Coordinates of C-alpha atoms and ligand atoms in Angstrom, one line a residue:
M124 CA 0.0 0.0 0.0
K125 CA 1.3 3.4 -1.0
A126 CA 2.0 5.9 1.8
M127 CA -0.4 8.7 2.4
R128 CA 1.0 12.1 1.7
R129 CA -0.5 15.6 2.3
F130 CA 0.3 18.7 0.2
K131 CA -0.7 22.3 0.9
G132 CA -1.4 24.6 -2.0
I133 CA -3.7 27.5 -2.7
G134 CA -7.5 27.1 -2.5
A135 CA -8.4 28.6 -5.9
C136 CA -11.7 26.9 -6.6
D137 CA -13.8 25.4 -3.9
G138 CA -15.1 21.9 -3.9
I139 CA -14.0 18.5 -2.7
V140 CA -13.3 15.8 -5.2
I141 CA -11.7 12.4 -5.1
G142 CA -10.2 10.5 -8.1
P143 CA -7.2 9.0 -9.7
A144 CA -4.3 11.2 -10.7
H145 CA -3.8 11.9 -14.3
M146 CA -0.5 13.5 -15.3
L147 CA -1.1 16.3 -17.7
A148 CA 1.2 16.3 -20.8
A149 CA 4.0 18.8 -20.8
K150 CA 3.5 21.6 -23.3
V151 CA 4.8 21.2 -26.8
I152 CA 6.4 24.5 -27.5
V153 CA 7.1 25.2 -31.1
L154 CA 9.2 28.1 -32.2
D155 CA 8.4 29.2 -35.7
R156 CA 11.3 28.2 -37.9
C157 CA 12.0 28.5 -41.6
I158 CA 14.3 26.3 -43.5
P159 CA 16.5 27.1 -46.6
R160 CA 14.6 26.4 -49.8
E161 CA 17.0 23.7 -50.9
R162 CA 16.0 21.7 -47.8
V163 CA 12.3 21.7 -48.6
Q164 CA 12.3 18.2 -50.0
D165 CA 14.1 16.8 -46.9
E166 CA 11.5 18.4 -44.7
L167 CA 8.7 16.9 -46.6
I168 CA 10.2 13.5 -46.2
R169 CA 10.8 14.2 -42.5
L170 CA 7.1 15.0 -42.1
A171 CA 5.9 11.9 -44.0
E172 CA 8.2 9.6 -41.9
S173 CA 7.0 11.2 -38.7
I174 CA 3.4 10.6 -39.6
E175 CA 4.2 7.0 -40.4
S176 CA 6.0 6.3 -37.2
T177 CA 3.4 8.1 -35.1
D178 CA 0.7 5.9 -36.7
Q179 CA 2.7 2.8 -35.9
R180 CA 3.1 3.9 -32.3
L181 CA -0.6 4.5 -32.0
A182 CA -1.4 1.1 -33.6
V183 CA 0.9 -0.7 -31.0
L184 CA -0.8 1.1 -28.2
G185 CA -4.2 0.3 -29.5
Q186 CA -3.3 -3.4 -29.7
D187 CA -2.1 -3.2 -26.1
L188 CA -5.4 -1.6 -25.0
A189 CA -7.5 -4.2 -27.0
Q190 CA -5.6 -7.0 -25.2
R191 CA -6.5 -5.5 -21.9
E192 CA -10.1 -5.2 -23.1
E193 CA -10.0 -1.4 -22.8
H194 CA -12.3 -1.0 -25.8
E195 CA -13.1 2.6 -25.5
G196 CA -9.4 3.5 -25.4
N197 CA -8.7 1.4 -28.4
H198 CA -11.6 3.0 -30.2
L199 CA -10.3 6.5 -29.4
L200 CA -6.9 5.6 -30.7
E201 CA -8.4 4.3 -33.9
C202 CA -10.2 7.7 -34.4
H203 CA -6.9 9.4 -33.8
R204 CA -5.2 7.2 -36.4
L205 CA -7.9 8.1 -38.9
I206 CA -7.4 11.8 -38.3
L207 CA -3.7 11.4 -38.7
K208 CA -4.0 9.4 -41.9
S209 CA -6.9 11.4 -43.4
G210 CA -4.4 13.5 -45.3
Q211 CA -5.7 16.8 -44.1
I212 CA -2.8 17.5 -41.7
A213 CA -0.2 16.2 -44.1
D214 CA -1.6 18.0 -47.2
Q215 CA -1.9 21.4 -45.6
S216 CA 1.5 21.1 -43.8
N217 CA 3.2 20.1 -47.0
K218 CA 1.7 23.2 -48.6
L219 CA 3.2 25.4 -45.9
I220 CA 6.6 23.7 -46.1
R221 CA 6.7 24.0 -49.9
G222 CA 5.1 27.5 -50.2
E223 CA 6.6 29.3 -47.1
C224 CA 9.6 27.2 -46.3
F225 CA 8.3 26.4 -42.8
S226 CA 9.9 23.6 -40.8
A227 CA 7.7 20.5 -40.4
E228 CA 6.9 21.3 -36.8
S229 CA 6.0 24.9 -37.5
A230 CA 3.7 23.8 -40.3
V231 CA 2.0 21.1 -38.3
R232 CA 1.5 23.4 -35.3
Q233 CA -0.2 26.0 -37.5
V234 CA -2.4 23.5 -39.4
V235 CA -3.5 21.8 -36.2
D236 CA -4.3 25.1 -34.5
T237 CA -6.3 26.3 -37.5
M238 CA -8.3 23.0 -37.8
A239 CA -9.0 23.1 -34.0
A240 CA -10.1 26.7 -34.0
T241 CA -12.4 26.2 -37.0
L242 CA -14.1 23.2 -35.3
D243 CA -14.3 25.1 -32.0
K244 CA -16.3 27.9 -33.7
L245 CA -19.1 25.5 -34.7
S246 CA -21.9 25.6 -32.3
D247 CA -22.5 21.8 -32.4
P248 CA -20.9 20.3 -29.2
Y249 CA -20.0 17.2 -31.2
F250 CA -17.6 19.2 -33.4
Q251 CA -16.4 21.2 -30.4
E252 CA -15.4 18.0 -28.7
R253 CA -13.4 16.9 -31.8
V254 CA -11.1 19.8 -31.1
E255 CA -9.5 17.8 -28.3
D256 CA -9.0 14.9 -30.7
I257 CA -7.3 17.1 -33.3
Q258 CA -5.1 18.7 -30.7
A259 CA -4.2 15.3 -29.3
V260 CA -3.2 14.0 -32.7
G261 CA -1.2 17.1 -33.4
D262 CA 0.6 16.7 -30.1
Q263 CA 1.6 13.1 -30.8
L264 CA 2.9 14.1 -34.2
L265 CA 4.8 17.1 -32.9
R266 CA 6.4 14.9 -30.3
T267 CA 7.6 12.5 -33.0
I268 CA 8.9 15.3 -35.2
L269 CA 10.7 17.0 -32.4
G270 CA 12.0 13.7 -30.8
L271 CA 10.2 14.5 -27.5
S272 CA 9.2 11.8 -25.1
E273 CA 5.7 10.5 -25.6
S274 CA 2.8 12.0 -23.6
S275 CA 0.9 9.3 -21.8
L276 CA -1.8 7.8 -24.0
S277 CA -3.5 5.8 -21.3
V278 CA -7.1 6.6 -21.7
F279 CA -8.3 9.4 -19.5
T280 CA -10.9 8.2 -16.9
K281 CA -13.8 10.5 -16.4
G282 CA -13.5 12.0 -12.9
A283 CA -9.7 12.0 -12.8
I284 CA -7.7 14.7 -11.2
G285 CA -5.3 16.5 -13.6
V286 CA -1.9 17.0 -12.2
G287 CA 0.5 19.4 -14.0
S288 CA 3.1 22.1 -13.7
T289 CA 1.3 25.2 -14.9
L290 CA -2.1 26.0 -16.4
S291 CA -2.6 28.8 -18.9
P292 CA -6.1 30.3 -19.5
I293 CA -6.2 28.4 -22.8
D294 CA -5.3 25.1 -21.1
A295 CA -8.1 25.8 -18.5
L296 CA -10.6 26.3 -21.3
R297 CA -9.5 23.0 -23.0
L298 CA -9.3 20.9 -19.9
S299 CA -12.7 22.1 -18.7
R300 CA -14.2 20.3 -21.6
M301 CA -12.6 17.0 -21.0
G302 CA -14.3 15.6 -17.9
F303 CA -11.7 16.2 -15.2
A304 CA -13.1 16.3 -11.7
G305 CA -10.3 18.7 -10.4
I306 CA -6.9 20.1 -11.2
V307 CA -3.8 20.5 -9.2
T308 CA -0.7 22.3 -10.4
E309 CA 2.7 23.3 -9.1
R310 CA 2.4 26.9 -10.1
G311 CA -0.4 29.5 -10.4
G312 CA -2.4 31.7 -8.1
K313 CA -5.9 32.2 -6.8
T314 CA -6.7 35.1 -9.1
S315 CA -4.9 33.8 -12.2
H316 CA -7.1 33.8 -15.3
A317 CA -6.9 30.0 -15.4
A318 CA -8.4 29.9 -11.9
I319 CA -11.1 32.3 -12.9
I320 CA -12.1 30.1 -15.7
L321 CA -12.2 27.0 -13.5
R322 CA -14.2 28.8 -10.9
G323 CA -16.7 29.7 -13.7
L324 CA -17.0 25.9 -14.2
A325 CA -17.0 25.0 -10.5
L326 CA -14.0 22.7 -11.1
P327 CA -12.0 22.4 -7.9
Y328 CA -8.5 23.7 -8.4
V329 CA -5.4 23.8 -6.1
P330 CA -2.4 25.5 -7.6
G331 CA 0.9 26.3 -5.9
I332 CA 2.2 22.9 -4.7
R333 CA 5.9 22.9 -5.4
D334 CA 7.4 19.8 -6.9
L335 CA 4.0 18.1 -7.0
C336 CA 4.8 16.2 -10.1
D337 CA 7.8 14.5 -8.5
H338 CA 5.6 13.1 -5.7
V339 CA 2.4 12.1 -7.4
H340 CA 2.2 9.3 -9.9
P341 CA -0.4 8.2 -12.5
E342 CA -3.4 6.5 -10.9
D343 CA -2.5 7.5 -7.3
T344 CA -5.8 8.3 -5.5
L345 CA -6.0 12.0 -4.8
I346 CA -8.3 14.0 -2.6
V347 CA -8.6 17.6 -3.6
D348 CA -10.1 20.2 -1.3
G349 CA -10.2 23.3 -3.5
G350 CA -11.6 25.5 -0.7
R351 CA -8.8 24.7 1.8
G352 CA -6.1 24.3 -0.8
E353 CA -5.4 20.8 0.4
V354 CA -4.4 17.7 -1.6
I355 CA -3.9 14.2 -0.2
A356 CA -2.3 11.4 -2.2
N357 CA -3.2 7.8 -1.4
P358 CA -5.3 8.6 1.6
D359 CA -5.8 5.9 4.3
H360 CA -9.2 4.5 4.9
E361 CA -10.2 6.9 7.7
T362 CA -9.1 10.0 5.7
L363 CA -11.0 8.8 2.7
I364 CA -14.2 8.4 4.7
L365 CA -13.7 11.8 6.4
F366 CA -13.5 13.6 3.1
Q367 CA -16.3 11.7 1.5
K368 CA -18.5 12.8 4.4
R369 CA -17.3 16.4 4.0
R370 CA -17.9 16.4 0.3
D371 CA -21.5 15.1 0.7
A372 CA -22.2 17.6 3.5
K373 CA -21.0 20.5 1.3
I374 CA -23.3 19.4 -1.6
G375 CA -26.2 19.2 0.8
R376 CA -25.6 22.8 2.1
T377 CA -25.4 24.1 -1.5
R378 CA -28.7 22.6 -2.4
K379 CA -30.3 24.1 0.6
L380 CA -28.9 27.6 -0.2
L381 CA -30.0 27.4 -3.8
R382 CA -33.6 26.5 -2.8
A383 CA -33.7 29.3 -0.2
S384 CA -32.4 32.3 -2.0
Q385 CA -33.2 32.0 -5.7
T386 CA -36.5 33.7 -6.0
Q387 CA -36.3 36.8 -3.8
P388 CA -34.9 40.2 -5.0
T389 CA -31.5 40.9 -3.5
V390 CA -32.1 43.4 -0.7
T391 CA -30.5 43.7 2.7
A392 CA -32.5 42.9 5.8
D393 CA -32.9 46.7 6.2
G394 CA -34.3 47.1 2.7
V395 CA -31.3 48.3 0.6
G396 CA -31.2 46.9 -2.9
I397 CA -27.9 45.4 -4.1
E398 CA -27.3 44.8 -7.7
I399 CA -25.9 41.3 -8.4
G400 CA -24.1 40.9 -11.7
A401 CA -22.2 38.0 -13.3
N402 CA -18.7 37.8 -14.6
I403 CA -18.8 36.0 -17.9
E404 CA -16.0 34.4 -19.8
R405 CA -18.0 32.2 -22.3
L406 CA -21.4 33.0 -23.9
A407 CA -22.8 29.7 -22.6
E408 CA -22.5 31.1 -19.1
V409 CA -25.1 33.9 -19.7
R410 CA -28.0 31.5 -19.3
T411 CA -26.5 29.9 -16.1
A412 CA -25.9 33.4 -14.7
V413 CA -29.6 34.3 -15.2
D414 CA -30.7 31.0 -13.8
L415 CA -28.7 31.6 -10.7
G416 CA -30.1 35.0 -10.1
A417 CA -27.9 37.5 -11.9
K418 CA -29.6 40.8 -12.7
S419 CA -27.0 41.9 -15.2
I420 CA -23.6 41.0 -16.6
G421 CA -21.2 43.2 -14.6
L422 CA -18.1 42.0 -16.5
L423 CA -17.9 40.3 -19.8
R424 CA -14.3 39.5 -20.4
T425 CA -14.4 39.7 -24.2
E426 CA -10.8 38.5 -24.7
F427 CA -11.7 35.0 -23.4
L428 CA -14.1 34.5 -26.3
Y429 CA -11.2 34.8 -28.7
L430 CA -8.1 33.6 -26.8
N431 CA -8.1 30.2 -28.6
C432 CA -8.6 31.6 -32.1
P433 CA -5.8 31.5 -34.6
Q434 CA -6.8 35.0 -35.8
L435 CA -8.3 38.0 -34.1
P436 CA -12.1 38.0 -34.5
T437 CA -13.7 40.0 -37.3
E438 CA -16.1 42.8 -36.6
E439 CA -18.9 40.5 -37.7
E440 CA -17.9 37.8 -35.3
Q441 CA -17.7 40.2 -32.4
Y442 CA -21.0 41.7 -33.3
R443 CA -22.7 38.3 -33.5
D444 CA -21.3 37.3 -30.1
A445 CA -22.3 40.6 -28.5
V446 CA -25.9 40.3 -29.9
A447 CA -26.0 36.7 -28.7
A448 CA -25.1 37.8 -25.1
L449 CA -27.6 40.6 -25.2
T450 CA -30.4 38.4 -26.5
A451 CA -29.7 35.7 -23.9
L452 CA -30.0 38.5 -21.2
G453 CA -33.4 39.5 -22.3
G454 CA -33.2 43.2 -21.5
R455 CA -30.8 43.0 -18.6
M456 CA -27.7 45.2 -18.7
A457 CA -24.4 43.8 -20.1
T458 CA -21.1 45.4 -19.4
F459 CA -18.6 44.6 -22.1
R460 CA -15.0 45.0 -21.1
T461 CA -12.8 45.8 -24.1
L462 CA -10.0 43.4 -24.9
D463 CA -7.7 42.8 -22.0
I464 CA -4.9 41.0 -23.7
G465 CA -1.2 41.0 -22.7
G466 CA 0.4 39.5 -19.7
E467 CA -0.4 35.8 -19.8
K468 CA -3.4 36.3 -22.0
L469 CA -2.0 36.2 -25.5
P470 CA -4.0 34.9 -28.4
P471 CA -1.6 33.0 -30.8
C472 CA -2.1 35.7 -33.4
V473 CA -0.9 38.6 -31.3
R474 CA 2.7 39.5 -30.7
I475 CA 3.5 41.8 -27.8
P476 CA 7.1 42.2 -26.8
G477 CA 6.9 40.7 -23.3
G478 CA 9.8 42.3 -21.5
P479 CA 10.7 41.1 -18.1
N480 CA 7.4 42.1 -16.5
P481 CA 4.6 41.6 -19.0
S482 CA 1.8 42.5 -16.5
L483 CA 3.5 45.9 -16.1
G484 CA 3.8 46.3 -19.9
V485 CA 1.6 46.6 -22.9
R486 CA -1.6 45.1 -21.6
A487 CA -5.4 45.8 -21.8
I488 CA -6.2 49.4 -22.7
R489 CA -2.6 50.1 -23.4
F490 CA -2.6 47.5 -26.1
S491 CA -5.9 48.8 -27.5
L492 CA -4.7 52.4 -27.7
R493 CA -1.5 51.2 -29.5
R494 CA -3.5 49.2 -31.9
P495 CA -6.4 51.4 -32.9
D496 CA -7.1 49.1 -35.9
I497 CA -8.0 46.3 -33.5
F498 CA -9.7 48.6 -30.9
R499 CA -11.9 50.2 -33.5
V500 CA -13.1 46.9 -34.9
Q501 CA -14.2 45.9 -31.4
L502 CA -15.9 49.2 -30.7
R503 CA -17.7 49.2 -34.0
A504 CA -19.0 45.7 -33.2
L505 CA -20.1 46.7 -29.7
Y506 CA -21.8 49.9 -30.8
R507 CA -23.6 48.1 -33.6
A508 CA -24.8 45.5 -31.1
S509 CA -26.0 48.2 -28.8
A510 CA -29.1 48.4 -30.9
A511 CA -30.0 44.9 -29.6
G512 CA -30.2 45.6 -25.8
P513 CA -28.9 47.7 -23.0
M514 CA -25.1 47.7 -22.7
R515 CA -22.1 49.5 -21.2
I516 CA -18.6 49.6 -22.4
M517 CA -15.7 49.4 -19.9
F518 CA -12.0 49.9 -20.3
P519 CA -9.5 47.6 -18.4
L520 CA -6.4 48.8 -16.6
I521 CA -7.0 52.5 -16.8
S522 CA -4.1 54.3 -15.1
S523 CA -4.6 58.0 -16.0
V524 CA -7.2 60.5 -17.1
A525 CA -5.3 61.0 -20.4
E526 CA -5.6 57.3 -21.1
L527 CA -9.4 57.3 -20.4
C528 CA -9.9 60.4 -22.6
A529 CA -7.9 58.8 -25.4
A530 CA -10.1 55.7 -25.2
R531 CA -13.2 57.8 -25.2
Q532 CA -12.1 59.7 -28.2
V533 CA -11.8 56.4 -30.2
C534 CA -15.4 55.7 -29.1
E535 CA -16.6 59.0 -30.3
S536 CA -14.8 58.6 -33.6
V537 CA -16.4 55.2 -34.1
Q538 CA -19.8 56.6 -33.3
E539 CA -19.3 59.4 -35.9
E540 CA -18.3 56.8 -38.5
L541 CA -21.4 54.7 -37.8
E542 CA -23.5 57.9 -38.0
R543 CA -22.0 58.7 -41.4
E544 CA -22.7 55.2 -42.6
G545 CA -26.2 55.3 -41.4
V546 CA -25.7 52.2 -39.2
P547 CA -28.1 52.0 -36.2
Y548 CA -26.5 52.1 -32.7
S549 CA -27.5 53.4 -29.3
R550 CA -26.3 56.9 -28.5
H551 CA -26.6 56.2 -24.8
V552 CA -24.0 53.6 -24.1
P553 CA -22.4 54.4 -20.7
I554 CA -18.6 54.4 -20.6
G555 CA -16.8 53.0 -17.6
A556 CA -13.3 52.6 -16.2
M557 CA -12.0 49.6 -14.3
I558 CA -10.2 50.6 -11.2
E559 CA -7.3 48.2 -11.2
T560 CA -4.3 50.4 -10.5
P561 CA -3.5 52.4 -7.4
S562 CA -3.1 55.5 -9.6
A563 CA -6.8 55.1 -10.8
A564 CA -8.0 54.3 -7.3
L565 CA -6.4 57.5 -6.0
T566 CA -7.7 59.8 -8.7
I567 CA -11.3 58.6 -9.1
D568 CA -12.5 62.1 -8.5
H569 CA -10.6 63.2 -11.7
L570 CA -11.6 60.1 -13.7
A571 CA -15.2 60.7 -12.7
K572 CA -15.4 63.7 -15.0
S573 CA -14.7 61.6 -18.0
C574 CA -16.7 58.5 -17.4
D575 CA -20.1 57.3 -16.3
F576 CA -19.3 54.4 -13.9
F577 CA -16.5 52.4 -12.3
S578 CA -15.8 48.8 -11.5
I579 CA -13.0 47.8 -9.2
G580 CA -10.9 44.9 -10.4
T581 CA -9.5 43.8 -7.1
N582 CA -7.5 41.0 -8.7
D583 CA -5.3 43.4 -10.4
L584 CA -5.6 46.2 -7.9
I585 CA -4.1 43.9 -5.3
Q586 CA -1.3 42.7 -7.4
Y587 CA -0.3 46.2 -8.4
A588 CA -0.7 47.5 -4.9
F589 CA 1.9 45.0 -3.6
A590 CA 3.9 44.7 -6.8
A591 CA 3.3 41.0 -6.5
D592 CA 2.4 39.0 -9.6
R593 CA -1.0 37.4 -9.1
D594 CA 0.1 34.3 -10.9
N595 CA 3.2 33.7 -8.9
H596 CA 2.7 31.6 -5.9
D597 CA 6.1 32.5 -4.5
V598 CA 4.7 36.0 -3.8
A599 CA 1.1 34.9 -3.2
H600 CA 1.5 35.5 0.6
L601 CA 1.9 39.3 -0.2
C602 CA -1.4 39.6 -2.1
R603 CA -3.7 39.9 0.9
A604 CA -7.1 41.3 0.1
L605 CA -7.7 42.4 3.7
H606 CA -4.4 44.2 4.2
P607 CA -5.0 47.7 5.5
A608 CA -3.4 49.0 2.3
V609 CA -6.1 47.4 0.2
V610 CA -8.9 48.3 2.5
R611 CA -7.8 51.9 2.4
L612 CA -7.5 52.0 -1.3
L613 CA -11.0 50.5 -1.6
K614 CA -12.4 53.0 0.9
H615 CA -10.8 56.0 -0.9
A616 CA -12.0 54.8 -4.3
I617 CA -15.6 54.0 -3.2
D618 CA -16.0 57.2 -1.2
A619 CA -14.7 59.3 -4.1
A620 CA -17.0 57.6 -6.6
N621 CA -20.0 58.0 -4.3
F622 CA -19.1 61.6 -3.7
A623 CA -18.9 62.2 -7.5
N624 CA -22.3 60.4 -7.8
K625 CA -20.9 57.8 -10.1
P626 CA -21.9 54.1 -9.6
I627 CA -19.1 51.9 -8.5
A628 CA -19.1 48.1 -8.5
V629 CA -16.6 45.5 -7.5
C630 CA -16.0 42.8 -10.0
G631 CA -12.7 41.3 -8.8
D632 CA -12.9 37.8 -7.2
I633 CA -13.5 39.1 -3.7
A634 CA -17.0 40.2 -4.9
G635 CA -17.9 36.5 -5.2
D636 CA -16.4 35.4 -1.9
S637 CA -19.2 35.6 0.8
A638 CA -16.5 36.2 3.5
F639 CA -15.9 39.6 1.9
T640 CA -19.6 40.7 1.4
W641 CA -19.7 42.7 4.7
V642 CA -16.4 44.5 3.9
L643 CA -17.7 45.6 0.5
L644 CA -21.2 46.5 1.7
G645 CA -19.8 48.3 4.7
L646 CA -17.4 50.3 2.5
G647 CA -20.4 51.6 0.5
V648 CA -20.5 49.2 -2.5
R649 CA -24.0 48.5 -3.8
E650 CA -23.2 46.5 -6.9
L651 CA -21.2 43.3 -7.0
S652 CA -20.3 41.2 -10.0
M653 CA -19.1 37.6 -9.6
S654 CA -18.7 34.2 -11.2
P655 CA -22.3 32.9 -11.6
C656 CA -21.6 29.9 -9.2
D657 CA -20.9 32.3 -6.3
I658 CA -24.2 34.2 -6.6
P659 CA -26.3 31.9 -4.3
A660 CA -24.0 32.2 -1.3
V661 CA -23.4 35.9 -1.6
R662 CA -27.1 36.6 -2.1
S663 CA -27.9 34.6 1.0
V664 CA -25.4 36.7 3.1
I665 CA -26.9 39.9 1.7
L666 CA -30.5 38.9 2.5
A667 CA -29.6 38.4 6.1
T668 CA -27.4 41.5 6.6
R669 CA -28.3 44.8 8.1
L670 CA -26.0 47.4 6.6
S671 CA -25.3 49.0 10.0
E672 CA -23.7 45.7 11.1
A673 CA -21.4 45.6 8.1
E674 CA -20.5 49.3 8.5
E675 CA -19.6 48.8 12.2
M676 CA -17.3 45.9 11.3
V677 CA -15.6 48.0 8.6
A678 CA -15.2 51.0 10.9
E679 CA -13.4 48.6 13.3
A680 CA -11.3 47.1 10.5
L681 CA -10.1 50.5 9.4
E682 CA -8.5 51.1 12.8
L683 CA -6.4 47.9 12.6
E684 CA -2.8 47.9 11.6
S685 CA -2.0 44.5 10.1
A686 CA -3.6 42.2 7.6
R687 CA -3.7 39.5 10.2
E688 CA -5.8 41.6 12.5
V689 CA -8.3 42.5 9.8
E690 CA -8.5 38.9 8.6
D691 CA -9.2 37.7 12.2
L692 CA -11.9 40.3 12.6
V693 CA -13.6 39.7 9.2
M694 CA -13.2 35.9 9.0
G695 CA -14.2 35.5 12.7
T696 CA -17.3 37.6 12.3
M697 CA -18.4 36.0 9.0
R698 CA -17.8 32.4 10.1
R699 CA -19.8 33.0 13.2
R700 CA -22.7 34.7 11.3
F701 CA -22.7 32.7 8.1
P702 CA -21.4 29.2 8.6
L703 CA -23.5 27.8 5.9
E704 CA -22.6 30.3 3.2
L705 CA -18.9 30.2 3.9
A706 CA -18.9 26.4 3.7
V707 CA -20.9 25.8 0.6
E708 CA -19.9 24.0 -2.6
R709 CA -20.0 26.2 -5.6
A710 CA -23.3 25.8 -7.5
E711 CA -22.5 23.7 -10.6
P712 CA -23.3 25.6 -13.8
K713 CA -25.9 23.6 -15.5
A714 CA -24.9 24.8 -19.0
H715 CA -21.7 23.0 -18.8
R716 CA -22.8 19.6 -17.4
H717 CA -22.7 18.1 -20.8
H718 CA -19.0 18.6 -21.0
F719 CA -18.4 16.0 -18.3
H720 CA -19.5 12.9 -20.2
R721 CA -16.8 11.7 -22.3
Q722 CA -13.6 9.7 -22.1
I723 CA -10.6 11.2 -23.7
H724 CA -6.9 11.2 -24.0
P725 CA -4.5 13.4 -22.0
P726 CA -5.0 17.1 -22.3
I727 CA -3.1 18.8 -25.0
V728 CA -1.5 22.0 -24.1
A729 CA 0.3 23.5 -27.0
T730 CA 1.7 26.9 -27.2
V731 CA 3.1 28.6 -30.3
R732 CA 5.8 30.9 -29.2
R733 CA 6.5 33.4 -32.0
E734 CA 10.0 34.8 -32.5
A735 CA 10.5 38.1 -31.0
G736 CA 9.7 40.8 -33.5
S737 CA 9.0 44.4 -33.6
A738 CA 6.4 45.9 -31.3
L739 CA 2.8 44.8 -31.5
E740 CA 2.6 42.8 -34.6
T741 CA -0.3 40.7 -35.5
V742 CA 0.9 37.5 -37.1
S743 CA -1.2 35.6 -39.4
Q744 CA -1.3 31.8 -39.7
H745 CA 1.5 31.9 -42.1
G746 CA 3.7 34.1 -40.0
G747 CA 3.1 37.1 -42.2
R748 CA 1.9 40.4 -40.8
R749 CA -1.7 41.5 -40.8
G750 CA -1.6 44.5 -38.6
Ligands
LIG898 C1 -9.7 42.1 -11.8 O1 -8.5 42.4 -12.1 O2 -10.1 42.1 -10.7 C2 -10.6 41.8 -12.9 C3 -11.9 41.6 -12.6 O3 -10.1 41.6 -14.1 P1 -9.3 40.3 -14.6 O4 -9.4 39.3 -13.4 O5 -9.9 39.8 -15.8 O6 -7.9 40.8 -14.8
LIG899 MG1 -8.1 42.8 -14.2

């Protein structure tokens, strides 16, 4: 019997799951590389031979599975062989090698990404699920071409726990479709974008366990407690029973909460209405959000709709997506945040010189202002969609009045253009700024003269306040949401916005954590936007809260000098008053349940790293420039 072992990581997405470990394949990183024209013939042969030997390897594996009567696995491998031999990957890759002198691996990477992205766009879930198959085949082929060790092809068991080193937002999007019950990684943070995606799907996630992959082996039984950030490998019998009981109790509490709070309007016990919005990363979530009681979308992270795409979306695509969201909302307000790309959110088609600190570099509104061609396309799409329902436009990472005014000017110029073209749009789309930098938080009174509303992005505000990367678990201990510095920044910003009579919401992750509800209400926030799964617990706290209680707690907190003291006060108070809400399982989003019913191969996490080039180029599928 294997020895039980406990690991402590970061509780990034709540929920208790138990399942076999499944080691996630290492990323296949492909650097774009061109070959001299005289080597083209050799490269074509290299590709053909690699396809042949990959096929043979899959055949051997298939036979092995058949002998062990693992018929589903064998069937899956047969499908993969069909894809590999169908000629599509080979023909298109050959074209790129012949026409553009790409190396075999660069050509395959591009072809596979394009095929996957094309299928992913189709609304039929069947085709969307094939994306994983295409990516898996591509990964196997790339490993052969590059002489890398094989990724495990043991058939993935539904309900397994993915164990890996890192998780990018794109990986999280992919893995979430594959039926994993939970994910554990060596790196990453609670407010990383991958964590945000997994929370949207209620998939328990514990990042930040150093050297995890050295200690966990395939098929080890793992318990993951995503709320406490605890992982236990090969639990003994008593531990297993204990966690099974905890898991069942959590699920029971969640059901109770859902039944209790779904139908009433969200007002405090003393009658103050609180607007509850949803943070949305995928269009399918809109329906779930409404079902769970969201009155609006407080944050639509538009970049997530396109992170996986080989090319930036056209105006038409963005217009269609925006109209789809507005239609699903049926007259509720939607707040579209303009593209927040940069940092670790880089679609394969965008090149931004990273520099040593990408989160402090060209990201979000800074990128949009430097690429008005891309910015204008998005604004045109949004303004055109504004004819379909109430909406607001919000800029991410505003750090000065000048930046806000520059962004507004682009909006005005886009409106004039639509006016000239006779295209219908609403003339009353409010413009807002996200408060995510200390400079914005401290100058809200000035920003208020140039915008209609604010939303505080505490995930970024906290990382920038402490100069501590939100994705880096080595500095995660510094990012404390209840540090007096954060509480003071929030108080300053909220007071100034209220004084200027401009609505201010909070849409960072703390808005969806019921332990923080009193802090935010007590500071004067009346609008919260959160992952749909968090709505029931937060609503339940609000319904039972008198504002005066929250205000008293905040007044006391503002007198304290250390994060520890504030945490003790807030957590102690909230745990005593709301034991049920603070202990619930996240409500599972119904819209995604169908993703959890298939057996599939190990996840494919492939990144195309483009060669460093001049600033802010958009690279096409063929490595040429579009922008
Ligand atoms: C935030 O920073 O708090 C926020 C809501 O934006 P994102 O998490 O997408 O950076
Ligand atoms: Mg942010």
